[in-house]
mmCIF file of C-alpha atoms and ligand atoms in Angstrom:
data_model
loop_
_atom_site.group_PDB
_atom_site.id
_atom_site.type_symbol
_atom_site.label_atom_id
_atom_site.label_comp_id
_atom_site.label_asym_id
_atom_site.label_seq_id
_atom_site.Cartn_x
_atom_site.Cartn_y
_atom_site.Cartn_z
ATOM 1 C CA MET A 1 91.062 58.381 96.482
ATOM 2 C CA LEU A 2 92.135 59.957 99.923
ATOM 3 C CA TYR A 3 94.975 62.633 99.173
ATOM 4 C CA GLY A 4 97.813 64.526 101.293
ATOM 5 C CA VAL A 5 98.370 67.831 100.193
ATOM 6 C CA PHE A 6 100.845 70.116 100.791
ATOM 7 C CA SER A 7 102.235 73.221 99.424
ATOM 8 C CA ASP A 8 105.351 75.767 100.137
ATOM 9 C CA VAL A 9 107.991 73.372 101.996
ATOM 10 C CA HIS A 10 110.882 75.526 101.817
ATOM 11 C CA SER A 11 113.631 73.464 102.182
ATOM 12 C CA ASN A 12 112.205 72.980 105.937
ATOM 13 C CA LEU A 13 112.693 69.208 106.802
ATOM 14 C CA GLU A 14 111.263 69.379 110.333
ATOM 15 C CA ALA A 15 107.924 70.383 109.111
ATOM 16 C CA LEU A 16 107.861 68.342 106.217
ATOM 17 C CA GLU A 17 108.631 64.689 108.077
ATOM 18 C CA ARG A 18 105.748 65.991 110.415
ATOM 19 C CA VAL A 19 103.338 66.561 107.816
ATOM 20 C CA LEU A 20 104.175 63.345 106.070
ATOM 21 C CA ALA A 21 104.016 61.395 109.307
ATOM 22 C CA PHE A 22 100.654 62.868 109.479
ATOM 23 C CA PHE A 23 99.356 61.691 105.707
ATOM 24 C CA GLU A 24 100.744 58.578 106.518
ATOM 25 C CA GLU A 25 98.657 57.855 110.166
ATOM 26 C CA SER A 26 95.910 59.209 108.134
ATOM 27 C CA ARG A 27 96.243 56.491 105.494
ATOM 28 C CA VAL A 28 96.484 59.001 102.409
ATOM 29 C CA GLU A 29 96.474 56.723 99.024
ATOM 30 C CA ALA A 30 98.225 59.835 96.832
ATOM 31 C CA TYR A 31 99.971 63.200 97.456
ATOM 32 C CA ILE A 32 99.628 66.383 96.037
ATOM 33 C CA CYS A 33 102.561 68.862 96.108
ATOM 34 C CA CYS A 34 101.874 72.808 95.010
ATOM 35 C CA GLY A 35 105.052 73.949 94.174
ATOM 36 C CA ASP A 36 108.342 75.825 96.418
ATOM 37 C CA LEU A 37 109.757 72.739 97.549
ATOM 38 C CA VAL A 38 113.186 74.741 98.466
ATOM 39 C CA GLY A 39 113.965 78.429 99.324
ATOM 40 C CA TYR A 40 114.268 79.958 102.475
ATOM 41 C CA GLY A 41 115.348 76.878 104.618
ATOM 42 C CA PRO A 42 118.462 74.692 105.273
ATOM 43 C CA ASP A 43 117.479 70.962 103.877
ATOM 44 C CA PRO A 44 117.118 71.685 100.190
ATOM 45 C CA ASP A 45 118.525 68.137 99.366
ATOM 46 C CA ALA A 46 117.118 66.385 102.140
ATOM 47 C CA CYS A 47 113.517 68.006 101.704
ATOM 48 C CA LEU A 48 113.807 67.083 97.820
ATOM 49 C CA GLU A 49 114.905 63.311 98.563
ATOM 50 C CA ARG A 50 111.529 62.741 100.326
ATOM 51 C CA ILE A 51 109.423 64.289 98.430
ATOM 52 C CA ARG A 52 110.715 62.497 95.560
ATOM 53 C CA GLY A 53 110.369 59.053 97.195
ATOM 54 C CA LEU A 54 106.412 59.584 97.546
ATOM 55 C CA LYS A 55 104.772 57.157 95.786
ATOM 56 C CA SER A 56 101.700 58.435 93.873
ATOM 57 C CA LEU A 57 102.781 62.199 93.909
ATOM 58 C CA SER A 58 101.267 65.060 91.454
ATOM 59 C CA ALA A 59 103.651 67.780 92.008
ATOM 60 C CA ILE A 60 104.524 71.334 90.212
ATOM 61 C CA CYS A 61 107.256 73.816 90.887
ATOM 62 C CA GLY A 62 107.026 76.851 92.321
ATOM 63 C CA ASN A 63 109.024 80.534 91.837
ATOM 64 C CA HIS A 64 111.452 79.772 94.577
ATOM 65 C CA ASP A 65 112.478 76.338 92.669
ATOM 66 C CA LEU A 66 112.585 78.089 88.937
ATOM 67 C CA ALA A 67 115.013 80.397 90.885
ATOM 68 C CA ALA A 68 117.289 78.081 92.631
ATOM 69 C CA ILE A 69 117.852 76.457 89.111
ATOM 70 C CA GLY A 70 118.516 79.659 87.716
ATOM 71 C CA ARG A 71 115.150 79.580 85.591
ATOM 72 C CA MET A 72 113.412 82.732 87.084
ATOM 73 C CA ASP A 73 114.807 86.441 87.150
ATOM 74 C CA LEU A 74 116.046 87.177 90.824
ATOM 75 C CA ALA A 75 114.981 90.839 90.489
ATOM 76 C CA TRP A 76 111.385 89.226 91.320
ATOM 77 C CA PHE A 77 112.644 88.359 94.890
ATOM 78 C CA ASN A 78 113.249 90.667 97.777
ATOM 79 C CA PRO A 79 116.883 90.450 99.357
ATOM 80 C CA TYR A 80 116.130 87.436 101.669
ATOM 81 C CA ALA A 81 114.626 85.619 99.324
ATOM 82 C CA ARG A 82 117.264 86.189 96.720
ATOM 83 C CA GLN A 83 120.478 85.371 99.192
ATOM 84 C CA ALA A 84 118.231 82.135 99.971
ATOM 85 C CA ALA A 85 117.761 81.322 96.421
ATOM 86 C CA LEU A 86 121.376 81.610 95.480
ATOM 87 C CA TRP A 87 122.160 79.647 98.594
ATOM 88 C CA THR A 88 120.341 76.869 97.346
ATOM 89 C CA GLY A 89 121.610 76.921 94.228
ATOM 90 C CA ARG A 90 124.732 76.138 95.064
ATOM 91 C CA ARG A 91 124.070 73.143 97.282
ATOM 92 C CA LEU A 92 121.153 71.468 95.026
ATOM 93 C CA SER A 93 122.818 67.953 94.317
ATOM 94 C CA ALA A 94 122.525 66.980 90.438
ATOM 95 C CA ALA A 95 119.925 64.765 91.041
ATOM 96 C CA SER A 96 118.035 67.496 93.025
ATOM 97 C CA ARG A 97 118.485 70.001 89.964
ATOM 98 C CA GLU A 98 117.152 67.179 87.962
ATOM 99 C CA TYR A 99 114.260 66.618 89.790
ATOM 100 C CA LEU A 100 113.362 70.414 90.075
ATOM 101 C CA GLU A 101 113.901 70.727 86.147
ATOM 102 C CA GLY A 102 111.541 67.956 84.999
ATOM 103 C CA LEU A 103 108.853 69.735 87.083
ATOM 104 C CA SER A 104 106.000 72.139 85.445
ATOM 105 C CA ALA A 105 104.411 75.025 86.701
ATOM 106 C CA ARG A 106 101.041 73.925 85.913
ATOM 107 C CA LEU A 107 99.722 70.136 86.081
ATOM 108 C CA GLU A 108 96.271 68.954 84.821
ATOM 109 C CA ALA A 109 95.425 65.472 86.526
ATOM 110 C CA PRO A 110 92.310 63.210 85.929
ATOM 111 C CA GLU A 111 90.498 64.663 89.320
ATOM 112 C CA PHE A 112 92.276 67.982 89.592
ATOM 113 C CA THR A 113 94.452 71.054 88.247
ATOM 114 C CA LEU A 114 97.641 72.447 89.955
ATOM 115 C CA ALA A 115 99.086 75.778 89.370
ATOM 116 C CA HIS A 116 101.469 76.997 91.818
ATOM 117 C CA GLY A 117 100.081 81.048 92.156
ATOM 118 C CA THR A 118 97.352 81.391 89.418
ATOM 119 C CA PRO A 119 96.634 79.176 86.245
ATOM 120 C CA ARG A 120 97.268 82.273 84.077
ATOM 121 C CA ARG A 121 100.950 83.143 85.659
ATOM 122 C CA PRO A 122 101.754 80.356 87.946
ATOM 123 C CA ALA A 123 104.636 81.496 88.974
ATOM 124 C CA GLU A 124 104.092 84.993 89.667
ATOM 125 C CA GLU A 125 100.743 85.743 90.249
ATOM 126 C CA TYR A 126 99.117 85.326 93.964
ATOM 127 C CA MET A 127 95.505 84.060 94.128
ATOM 128 C CA LEU A 128 93.942 86.526 97.245
ATOM 129 C CA SER A 129 90.724 87.179 95.958
ATOM 130 C CA GLY A 130 87.124 85.657 94.400
ATOM 131 C CA ALA A 131 88.004 88.480 91.589
ATOM 132 C CA GLN A 132 90.910 86.901 90.680
ATOM 133 C CA PHE A 133 89.086 83.472 90.979
ATOM 134 C CA LYS A 134 86.769 84.250 88.724
ATOM 135 C CA GLU A 135 89.174 85.137 86.306
ATOM 136 C CA SER A 136 90.633 81.397 86.263
ATOM 137 C CA PHE A 137 87.794 80.114 85.122
ATOM 138 C CA PRO A 138 88.470 79.798 81.161
ATOM 139 C CA LEU A 139 91.823 78.096 82.384
ATOM 140 C CA VAL A 140 90.715 75.338 83.877
ATOM 141 C CA ARG A 141 88.834 72.109 82.937
ATOM 142 C CA VAL A 142 89.369 69.770 85.910
ATOM 143 C CA TRP A 143 88.416 71.365 89.130
ATOM 144 C CA PRO A 144 89.383 71.568 92.095
ATOM 145 C CA LEU A 145 92.246 74.029 91.204
ATOM 146 C CA PHE A 146 94.987 73.469 93.954
ATOM 147 C CA ILE A 147 97.120 76.315 94.621
ATOM 148 C CA GLY A 148 100.225 77.624 97.280
ATOM 149 C CA HIS A 149 102.412 80.765 96.825
ATOM 150 C CA SER A 150 100.790 83.177 99.202
ATOM 151 C CA HIS A 151 101.450 80.697 102.421
ATOM 152 C CA MET A 152 97.847 81.278 103.685
ATOM 153 C CA PRO A 153 95.368 78.530 104.226
ATOM 154 C CA LEU A 154 92.520 79.509 101.693
ATOM 155 C CA CYS A 155 89.457 78.776 99.817
ATOM 156 C CA PHE A 156 87.433 80.439 96.766
ATOM 157 C CA ARG A 157 84.135 78.474 96.124
ATOM 158 C CA GLN A 158 81.441 78.997 93.606
ATOM 159 C CA GLY A 159 77.989 78.126 95.314
ATOM 160 C CA GLY A 160 75.195 76.515 93.093
ATOM 161 C CA ASP A 161 73.627 79.964 92.801
ATOM 162 C CA GLY A 162 76.999 81.312 91.219
ATOM 163 C CA ALA A 163 78.286 83.770 93.657
ATOM 164 C CA VAL A 164 81.970 83.004 95.009
ATOM 165 C CA GLU A 165 82.627 82.261 98.585
ATOM 166 C CA SER A 166 86.117 83.314 100.192
ATOM 167 C CA MET A 167 87.366 82.137 103.241
ATOM 168 C CA ILE A 168 90.415 81.935 105.158
ATOM 169 C CA LEU A 169 90.856 78.309 106.374
ATOM 170 C CA GLU A 170 91.187 77.474 110.015
ATOM 171 C CA GLU A 171 92.482 74.209 111.540
ATOM 172 C CA GLY A 172 89.779 71.632 111.177
ATOM 173 C CA ARG A 173 87.817 73.473 109.193
ATOM 174 C CA THR A 174 85.927 70.909 106.231
ATOM 175 C CA VAL A 175 85.007 72.642 103.061
ATOM 176 C CA ASP A 176 82.199 70.871 101.014
ATOM 177 C CA LEU A 177 82.847 70.766 96.921
ATOM 178 C CA ARG A 178 79.418 69.910 96.404
ATOM 179 C CA SER A 179 76.628 72.274 96.039
ATOM 180 C CA SER A 180 73.486 71.184 98.064
ATOM 181 C CA SER A 181 71.954 69.651 94.669
ATOM 182 C CA GLY A 182 75.096 67.100 95.013
ATOM 183 C CA HIS A 183 77.035 68.875 91.952
ATOM 184 C CA ALA A 184 80.812 69.612 92.031
ATOM 185 C CA VAL A 185 81.402 72.971 92.384
ATOM 186 C CA ARG A 186 84.152 75.306 91.029
ATOM 187 C CA ALA A 187 87.050 75.966 94.068
ATOM 188 C CA ALA A 188 90.514 76.866 94.548
ATOM 189 C CA LEU A 189 91.971 75.700 97.672
ATOM 190 C CA ASN A 190 95.437 76.687 99.125
ATOM 191 C CA PRO A 191 96.598 74.017 102.042
ATOM 192 C CA GLY A 192 98.707 77.128 103.119
ATOM 193 C CA SER A 193 102.611 76.465 103.593
ATOM 194 C CA VAL A 194 104.438 73.386 105.434
ATOM 195 C CA GLY A 195 107.929 75.214 106.010
ATOM 196 C CA GLN A 196 106.866 78.838 106.448
ATOM 197 C CA PRO A 197 103.109 79.507 107.384
ATOM 198 C CA ARG A 198 102.264 83.395 106.896
ATOM 199 C CA ASP A 199 98.774 83.659 108.673
ATOM 200 C CA GLN A 200 100.186 84.012 112.120
ATOM 201 C CA ASP A 201 99.769 80.402 113.073
ATOM 202 C CA CYS A 202 103.475 79.265 113.465
ATOM 203 C CA ARG A 203 102.466 75.431 112.726
ATOM 204 C CA ALA A 204 102.536 73.194 109.782
ATOM 205 C CA SER A 205 99.756 73.634 107.217
ATOM 206 C CA CYS A 206 98.698 70.902 104.953
ATOM 207 C CA ALA A 207 95.374 69.177 104.129
ATOM 208 C CA LEU A 208 93.454 66.137 103.321
ATOM 209 C CA TYR A 209 91.311 65.957 100.186
ATOM 210 C CA ASP A 210 88.701 62.945 99.552
ATOM 211 C CA SER A 211 88.129 63.009 96.069
ATOM 212 C CA GLU A 212 84.834 61.052 96.504
ATOM 213 C CA LYS A 213 83.190 62.725 99.408
ATOM 214 C CA ALA A 214 84.459 65.985 97.511
ATOM 215 C CA THR A 215 85.805 67.510 100.948
ATOM 216 C CA PHE A 216 89.013 69.304 102.266
ATOM 217 C CA ARG A 217 90.046 69.591 105.352
ATOM 218 C CA LEU A 218 92.869 72.404 106.869
ATOM 219 C CA VAL A 219 94.844 70.375 109.435
ATOM 220 C CA ARG A 220 97.685 72.379 111.439
ATOM 221 C CA LEU A 221 100.582 70.530 113.159
ATOM 222 C CA ASP A 222 103.634 71.188 115.810
ATOM 223 C CA TYR A 223 106.996 70.929 115.186
ATOM 224 C CA ASP A 224 110.757 71.268 116.010
ATOM 225 C CA ILE A 225 110.841 75.270 115.173
ATOM 226 C CA PRO A 226 113.891 75.488 117.045
ATOM 227 C CA ALA A 227 115.791 73.099 115.379
ATOM 228 C CA VAL A 228 115.005 74.374 111.981
ATOM 229 C CA GLN A 229 115.895 78.299 113.157
ATOM 230 C CA ALA A 230 119.696 76.874 114.458
ATOM 231 C CA LYS A 231 119.792 75.287 111.042
ATOM 232 C CA ILE A 232 119.391 78.487 109.475
ATOM 233 C CA LEU A 233 121.377 80.205 111.381
ATOM 234 C CA ALA A 234 124.493 77.772 111.357
ATOM 235 C CA ALA A 235 123.989 77.870 107.489
ATOM 236 C CA GLY A 236 124.559 81.540 107.545
ATOM 237 C CA LEU A 237 120.869 82.274 106.243
ATOM 238 C CA PRO A 238 119.376 85.443 107.066
ATOM 239 C CA GLU A 239 118.278 85.611 110.590
ATOM 240 C CA PHE A 240 115.346 86.788 109.470
ATOM 241 C CA LEU A 241 114.224 83.879 107.732
ATOM 242 C CA ALA A 242 114.732 82.272 111.328
ATOM 243 C CA VAL A 243 112.918 84.698 113.482
ATOM 244 C CA ARG A 244 109.730 84.712 111.236
ATOM 245 C CA LEU A 245 109.120 80.879 111.792
ATOM 246 C CA SER A 246 108.342 81.210 115.198
ATOM 247 C CA SER A 247 105.992 84.459 114.441
ATOM 248 C CA GLY A 248 104.160 82.692 111.423
ATOM 249 C CA ARG A 249 104.403 85.704 109.376
HETATM 250 ZN ZN1 ZN B 301 106.511 80.056 98.876
#
Protein backbone atom coordinates (compact mmCIF):
# COMPACT_ATOMS: atom_id res chain seq x y z
CA MET A 1 0.00 0.00 0.00
CA LEU A 2 1.27 3.48 -0.86
CA TYR A 3 0.51 6.04 1.85
CA GLY A 4 0.73 9.84 1.73
CA VAL A 5 2.15 10.86 5.13
CA PHE A 6 1.73 14.40 6.41
CA SER A 7 1.70 16.31 9.67
CA ASP A 8 1.43 19.75 11.27
CA VAL A 9 -0.76 21.35 8.62
CA HIS A 10 -1.56 24.20 11.02
CA SER A 11 -4.46 25.68 9.04
CA ASN A 12 -2.26 26.42 6.02
CA LEU A 13 -4.62 25.67 3.13
CA GLU A 14 -2.26 26.64 0.28
CA ALA A 15 0.45 24.27 1.56
CA LEU A 16 -2.11 21.51 2.20
CA GLU A 17 -3.56 21.75 -1.31
CA ARG A 18 -0.08 21.50 -2.82
CA VAL A 19 0.72 18.40 -0.76
CA LEU A 20 -2.62 16.72 -1.53
CA ALA A 21 -2.19 17.43 -5.26
CA PHE A 22 1.23 15.76 -5.10
CA PHE A 23 -0.24 12.74 -3.29
CA GLU A 24 -2.91 12.45 -5.96
CA GLU A 25 -0.29 12.62 -8.76
CA SER A 26 1.67 9.94 -6.91
CA ARG A 27 -1.47 7.75 -6.77
CA VAL A 28 -1.38 7.21 -3.04
CA GLU A 29 -3.96 4.70 -1.84
CA ALA A 30 -4.34 5.96 1.73
CA TYR A 31 -3.36 8.86 3.98
CA ILE A 32 -1.62 9.21 7.35
CA CYS A 33 -1.91 12.48 9.30
CA CYS A 34 0.15 12.90 12.48
CA GLY A 35 -1.78 15.76 14.09
CA ASP A 36 -1.83 19.55 14.52
CA LEU A 37 -4.32 20.06 11.73
CA VAL A 38 -5.10 23.56 13.03
CA GLY A 39 -3.45 26.37 15.00
CA TYR A 40 -1.14 29.20 13.80
CA GLY A 41 -2.63 29.53 10.29
CA PRO A 42 -5.64 31.37 8.83
CA ASP A 43 -7.81 28.55 7.37
CA PRO A 44 -8.81 26.05 10.08
CA ASP A 45 -12.27 25.12 8.76
CA ALA A 46 -11.20 24.85 5.11
CA CYS A 47 -8.24 22.61 6.05
CA LEU A 48 -10.41 20.38 8.23
CA GLU A 49 -13.03 20.04 5.52
CA ARG A 50 -10.35 18.99 3.04
CA ILE A 51 -8.76 16.49 5.46
CA ARG A 52 -12.11 15.07 6.57
CA GLY A 53 -12.94 14.37 2.94
CA LEU A 54 -9.88 12.17 2.34
CA LYS A 55 -10.66 8.52 1.75
CA SER A 56 -8.74 5.92 3.77
CA LEU A 57 -7.34 8.43 6.25
CA SER A 58 -5.71 7.52 9.57
CA ALA A 59 -5.43 10.69 11.66
CA ILE A 60 -4.66 11.73 15.22
CA CYS A 61 -4.87 15.06 17.03
CA GLY A 62 -1.98 17.20 18.23
CA ASN A 63 -1.57 19.68 21.05
CA HIS A 64 -2.81 22.60 18.91
CA ASP A 65 -5.97 20.70 17.95
CA LEU A 66 -6.65 19.98 21.63
CA ALA A 67 -6.02 23.63 22.52
CA ALA A 68 -8.45 24.84 19.85
CA ILE A 69 -11.28 22.76 21.37
CA GLY A 70 -10.42 23.68 24.96
CA ARG A 71 -8.89 20.34 25.94
CA MET A 72 -5.34 21.51 26.58
CA ASP A 73 -4.07 24.04 29.07
CA LEU A 74 -2.83 27.11 27.16
CA ALA A 75 -0.12 27.61 29.80
CA TRP A 76 1.90 25.16 27.66
CA PHE A 77 1.86 27.60 24.74
CA ASN A 78 4.02 30.59 23.83
CA PRO A 79 2.08 33.86 23.38
CA TYR A 80 1.84 33.49 19.55
CA ALA A 81 0.52 29.95 19.78
CA ARG A 82 -1.89 30.92 22.57
CA GLN A 83 -3.33 33.82 20.59
CA ALA A 84 -3.71 31.61 17.51
CA ALA A 85 -5.36 28.81 19.54
CA LEU A 86 -7.95 31.21 20.96
CA TRP A 87 -8.53 32.71 17.49
CA THR A 88 -8.98 29.22 16.02
CA GLY A 89 -11.33 28.09 18.78
CA ARG A 90 -13.64 31.04 18.11
CA ARG A 91 -13.84 30.24 14.40
CA LEU A 92 -14.27 26.46 14.26
CA SER A 93 -17.58 25.32 12.81
CA ALA A 94 -19.62 22.76 14.76
CA ALA A 95 -18.58 20.07 12.25
CA SER A 96 -14.89 20.97 12.60
CA ARG A 97 -15.10 20.93 16.38
CA GLU A 98 -16.86 17.58 16.35
CA TYR A 99 -14.24 16.13 14.03
CA LEU A 100 -11.36 17.26 16.26
CA GLU A 101 -13.16 15.96 19.36
CA GLY A 102 -13.33 12.53 17.75
CA LEU A 103 -9.57 12.24 17.15
CA SER A 104 -7.32 10.43 19.64
CA ALA A 105 -3.71 11.39 20.34
CA ARG A 106 -2.43 7.88 19.57
CA LEU A 107 -3.56 5.28 17.09
CA GLU A 108 -2.54 1.72 16.38
CA ALA A 109 -3.34 0.56 12.83
CA PRO A 110 -2.60 -2.87 11.29
CA GLU A 111 0.52 -1.57 9.49
CA PHE A 112 1.78 1.26 11.72
CA THR A 113 1.35 3.31 14.90
CA LEU A 114 0.69 7.06 15.14
CA ALA A 115 1.58 9.45 17.98
CA HIS A 116 1.86 13.22 17.59
CA GLY A 117 4.91 13.74 19.84
CA THR A 118 5.92 10.49 21.54
CA PRO A 119 3.86 7.38 22.41
CA ARG A 120 4.41 8.14 26.10
CA ARG A 121 3.11 11.71 26.06
CA PRO A 122 1.71 12.29 22.56
CA ALA A 123 0.45 15.83 23.08
CA GLU A 124 3.44 17.19 24.98
CA GLU A 125 6.76 15.48 24.39
CA TYR A 126 9.01 15.97 21.32
CA MET A 127 10.94 12.97 19.97
CA LEU A 128 14.32 14.47 19.13
CA SER A 129 16.88 11.87 20.20
CA GLY A 130 17.77 8.24 19.73
CA ALA A 131 17.43 7.80 23.50
CA GLN A 132 13.78 8.91 23.37
CA PHE A 133 13.22 6.59 20.41
CA LYS A 134 14.53 3.67 22.47
CA GLU A 135 12.27 4.65 25.38
CA SER A 136 9.28 4.23 23.06
CA PHE A 137 10.04 0.53 22.31
CA PRO A 138 7.87 -0.94 25.10
CA LEU A 139 4.96 1.32 24.10
CA VAL A 140 4.81 0.43 20.39
CA ARG A 141 3.56 -2.95 19.11
CA VAL A 142 3.24 -2.17 15.41
CA TRP A 143 6.14 -0.52 13.57
CA PRO A 144 6.85 1.90 11.94
CA LEU A 145 5.84 4.70 14.27
CA PHE A 146 4.82 7.94 12.55
CA ILE A 147 5.22 11.16 14.52
CA GLY A 148 5.02 14.94 14.08
CA HIS A 149 5.16 17.84 16.56
CA SER A 150 8.78 19.03 16.08
CA HIS A 151 8.14 20.22 12.50
CA MET A 152 11.46 18.56 11.55
CA PRO A 153 11.76 15.74 8.99
CA LEU A 154 13.47 13.07 11.08
CA CYS A 155 14.11 9.36 11.12
CA PHE A 156 15.18 7.18 14.03
CA ARG A 157 15.96 3.64 13.01
CA GLN A 158 17.29 0.54 14.75
CA GLY A 159 19.59 -1.45 12.50
CA GLY A 160 20.00 -5.23 12.40
CA ASP A 161 22.84 -4.95 14.94
CA GLY A 162 20.52 -3.17 17.39
CA ALA A 163 22.28 0.20 17.08
CA VAL A 164 20.08 3.29 16.70
CA GLU A 165 20.63 5.78 13.88
CA SER A 166 19.21 9.33 13.94
CA MET A 167 18.82 11.19 10.65
CA ILE A 168 17.58 14.58 9.51
CA LEU A 169 15.87 13.86 6.20
CA GLU A 170 16.59 16.04 3.20
CA GLU A 171 14.40 16.28 0.13
CA GLY A 172 14.34 13.06 -1.87
CA ARG A 173 15.94 10.99 0.87
CA THR A 174 14.55 7.45 0.93
CA VAL A 175 14.86 5.45 4.13
CA ASP A 176 14.85 1.67 3.97
CA LEU A 177 12.81 0.14 6.77
CA ARG A 178 14.28 -3.33 6.38
CA SER A 179 17.61 -4.60 7.62
CA SER A 180 20.17 -6.11 5.22
CA SER A 181 18.70 -9.53 6.07
CA GLY A 182 15.27 -8.32 4.92
CA HIS A 183 13.63 -8.05 8.34
CA ALA A 184 11.53 -5.04 9.30
CA VAL A 185 13.42 -2.70 11.62
CA ARG A 186 11.98 -0.45 14.30
CA ALA A 187 11.71 3.11 13.00
CA ALA A 188 10.11 6.41 14.04
CA LEU A 189 9.45 8.69 11.08
CA ASN A 190 8.53 12.36 11.06
CA PRO A 191 7.42 13.72 7.64
CA GLY A 192 8.14 17.32 8.73
CA SER A 193 5.48 20.02 8.68
CA VAL A 194 3.12 20.85 5.82
CA GLY A 195 2.15 24.29 7.04
CA GLN A 196 5.02 25.58 9.19
CA PRO A 197 8.39 23.88 8.51
CA ARG A 198 11.15 24.69 11.02
CA ASP A 199 14.23 23.15 9.40
CA GLN A 200 15.17 26.34 7.53
CA ASP A 201 13.56 25.06 4.33
CA CYS A 202 10.32 26.98 3.82
CA ARG A 203 8.80 24.47 1.39
CA ALA A 204 5.94 22.24 2.53
CA SER A 205 7.20 18.88 3.80
CA CYS A 206 5.53 15.45 3.43
CA ALA A 207 6.44 11.85 2.65
CA LEU A 208 5.46 8.69 0.81
CA TYR A 209 5.41 5.42 2.75
CA ASP A 210 5.37 2.22 0.71
CA SER A 211 4.43 -0.57 3.12
CA GLU A 212 5.26 -3.35 0.62
CA LYS A 213 8.71 -2.07 -0.30
CA ALA A 214 9.18 -0.82 3.29
CA THR A 215 10.46 2.58 2.22
CA PHE A 216 9.80 6.14 3.39
CA ARG A 217 10.67 9.00 1.01
CA LEU A 218 10.75 12.64 2.04
CA VAL A 219 9.34 15.24 -0.37
CA ARG A 220 9.45 19.06 -0.34
CA LEU A 221 7.05 21.21 -2.35
CA ASP A 222 6.88 24.92 -3.19
CA TYR A 223 3.61 26.69 -2.53
CA ASP A 224 2.25 30.25 -2.49
CA ILE A 225 3.72 31.54 0.80
CA PRO A 226 2.86 35.26 0.21
CA ALA A 227 -0.83 34.35 -0.18
CA VAL A 228 -0.86 32.67 3.25
CA GLN A 229 1.12 35.50 4.85
CA ALA A 230 -1.43 38.04 3.54
CA LYS A 231 -4.28 35.97 5.02
CA ILE A 232 -2.53 35.70 8.41
CA LEU A 233 -2.12 39.48 8.59
CA ALA A 234 -5.68 40.15 7.35
CA ALA A 235 -7.01 37.80 10.05
CA GLY A 236 -5.25 39.80 12.77
CA LEU A 237 -3.05 36.86 13.77
CA PRO A 238 0.48 37.70 15.08
CA GLU A 239 2.79 39.03 12.34
CA PHE A 240 5.54 36.65 13.49
CA LEU A 241 3.43 33.70 12.32
CA ALA A 242 3.47 35.17 8.80
CA VAL A 243 7.17 36.10 8.82
CA ARG A 244 8.40 32.70 9.96
CA LEU A 245 6.84 30.95 6.94
CA SER A 246 9.38 32.53 4.55
CA SER A 247 12.38 31.51 6.62
CA GLY A 248 11.17 28.01 7.57
CA ARG A 249 11.94 28.53 11.27
ZN1 LIG B 1 2.69 21.49 15.32
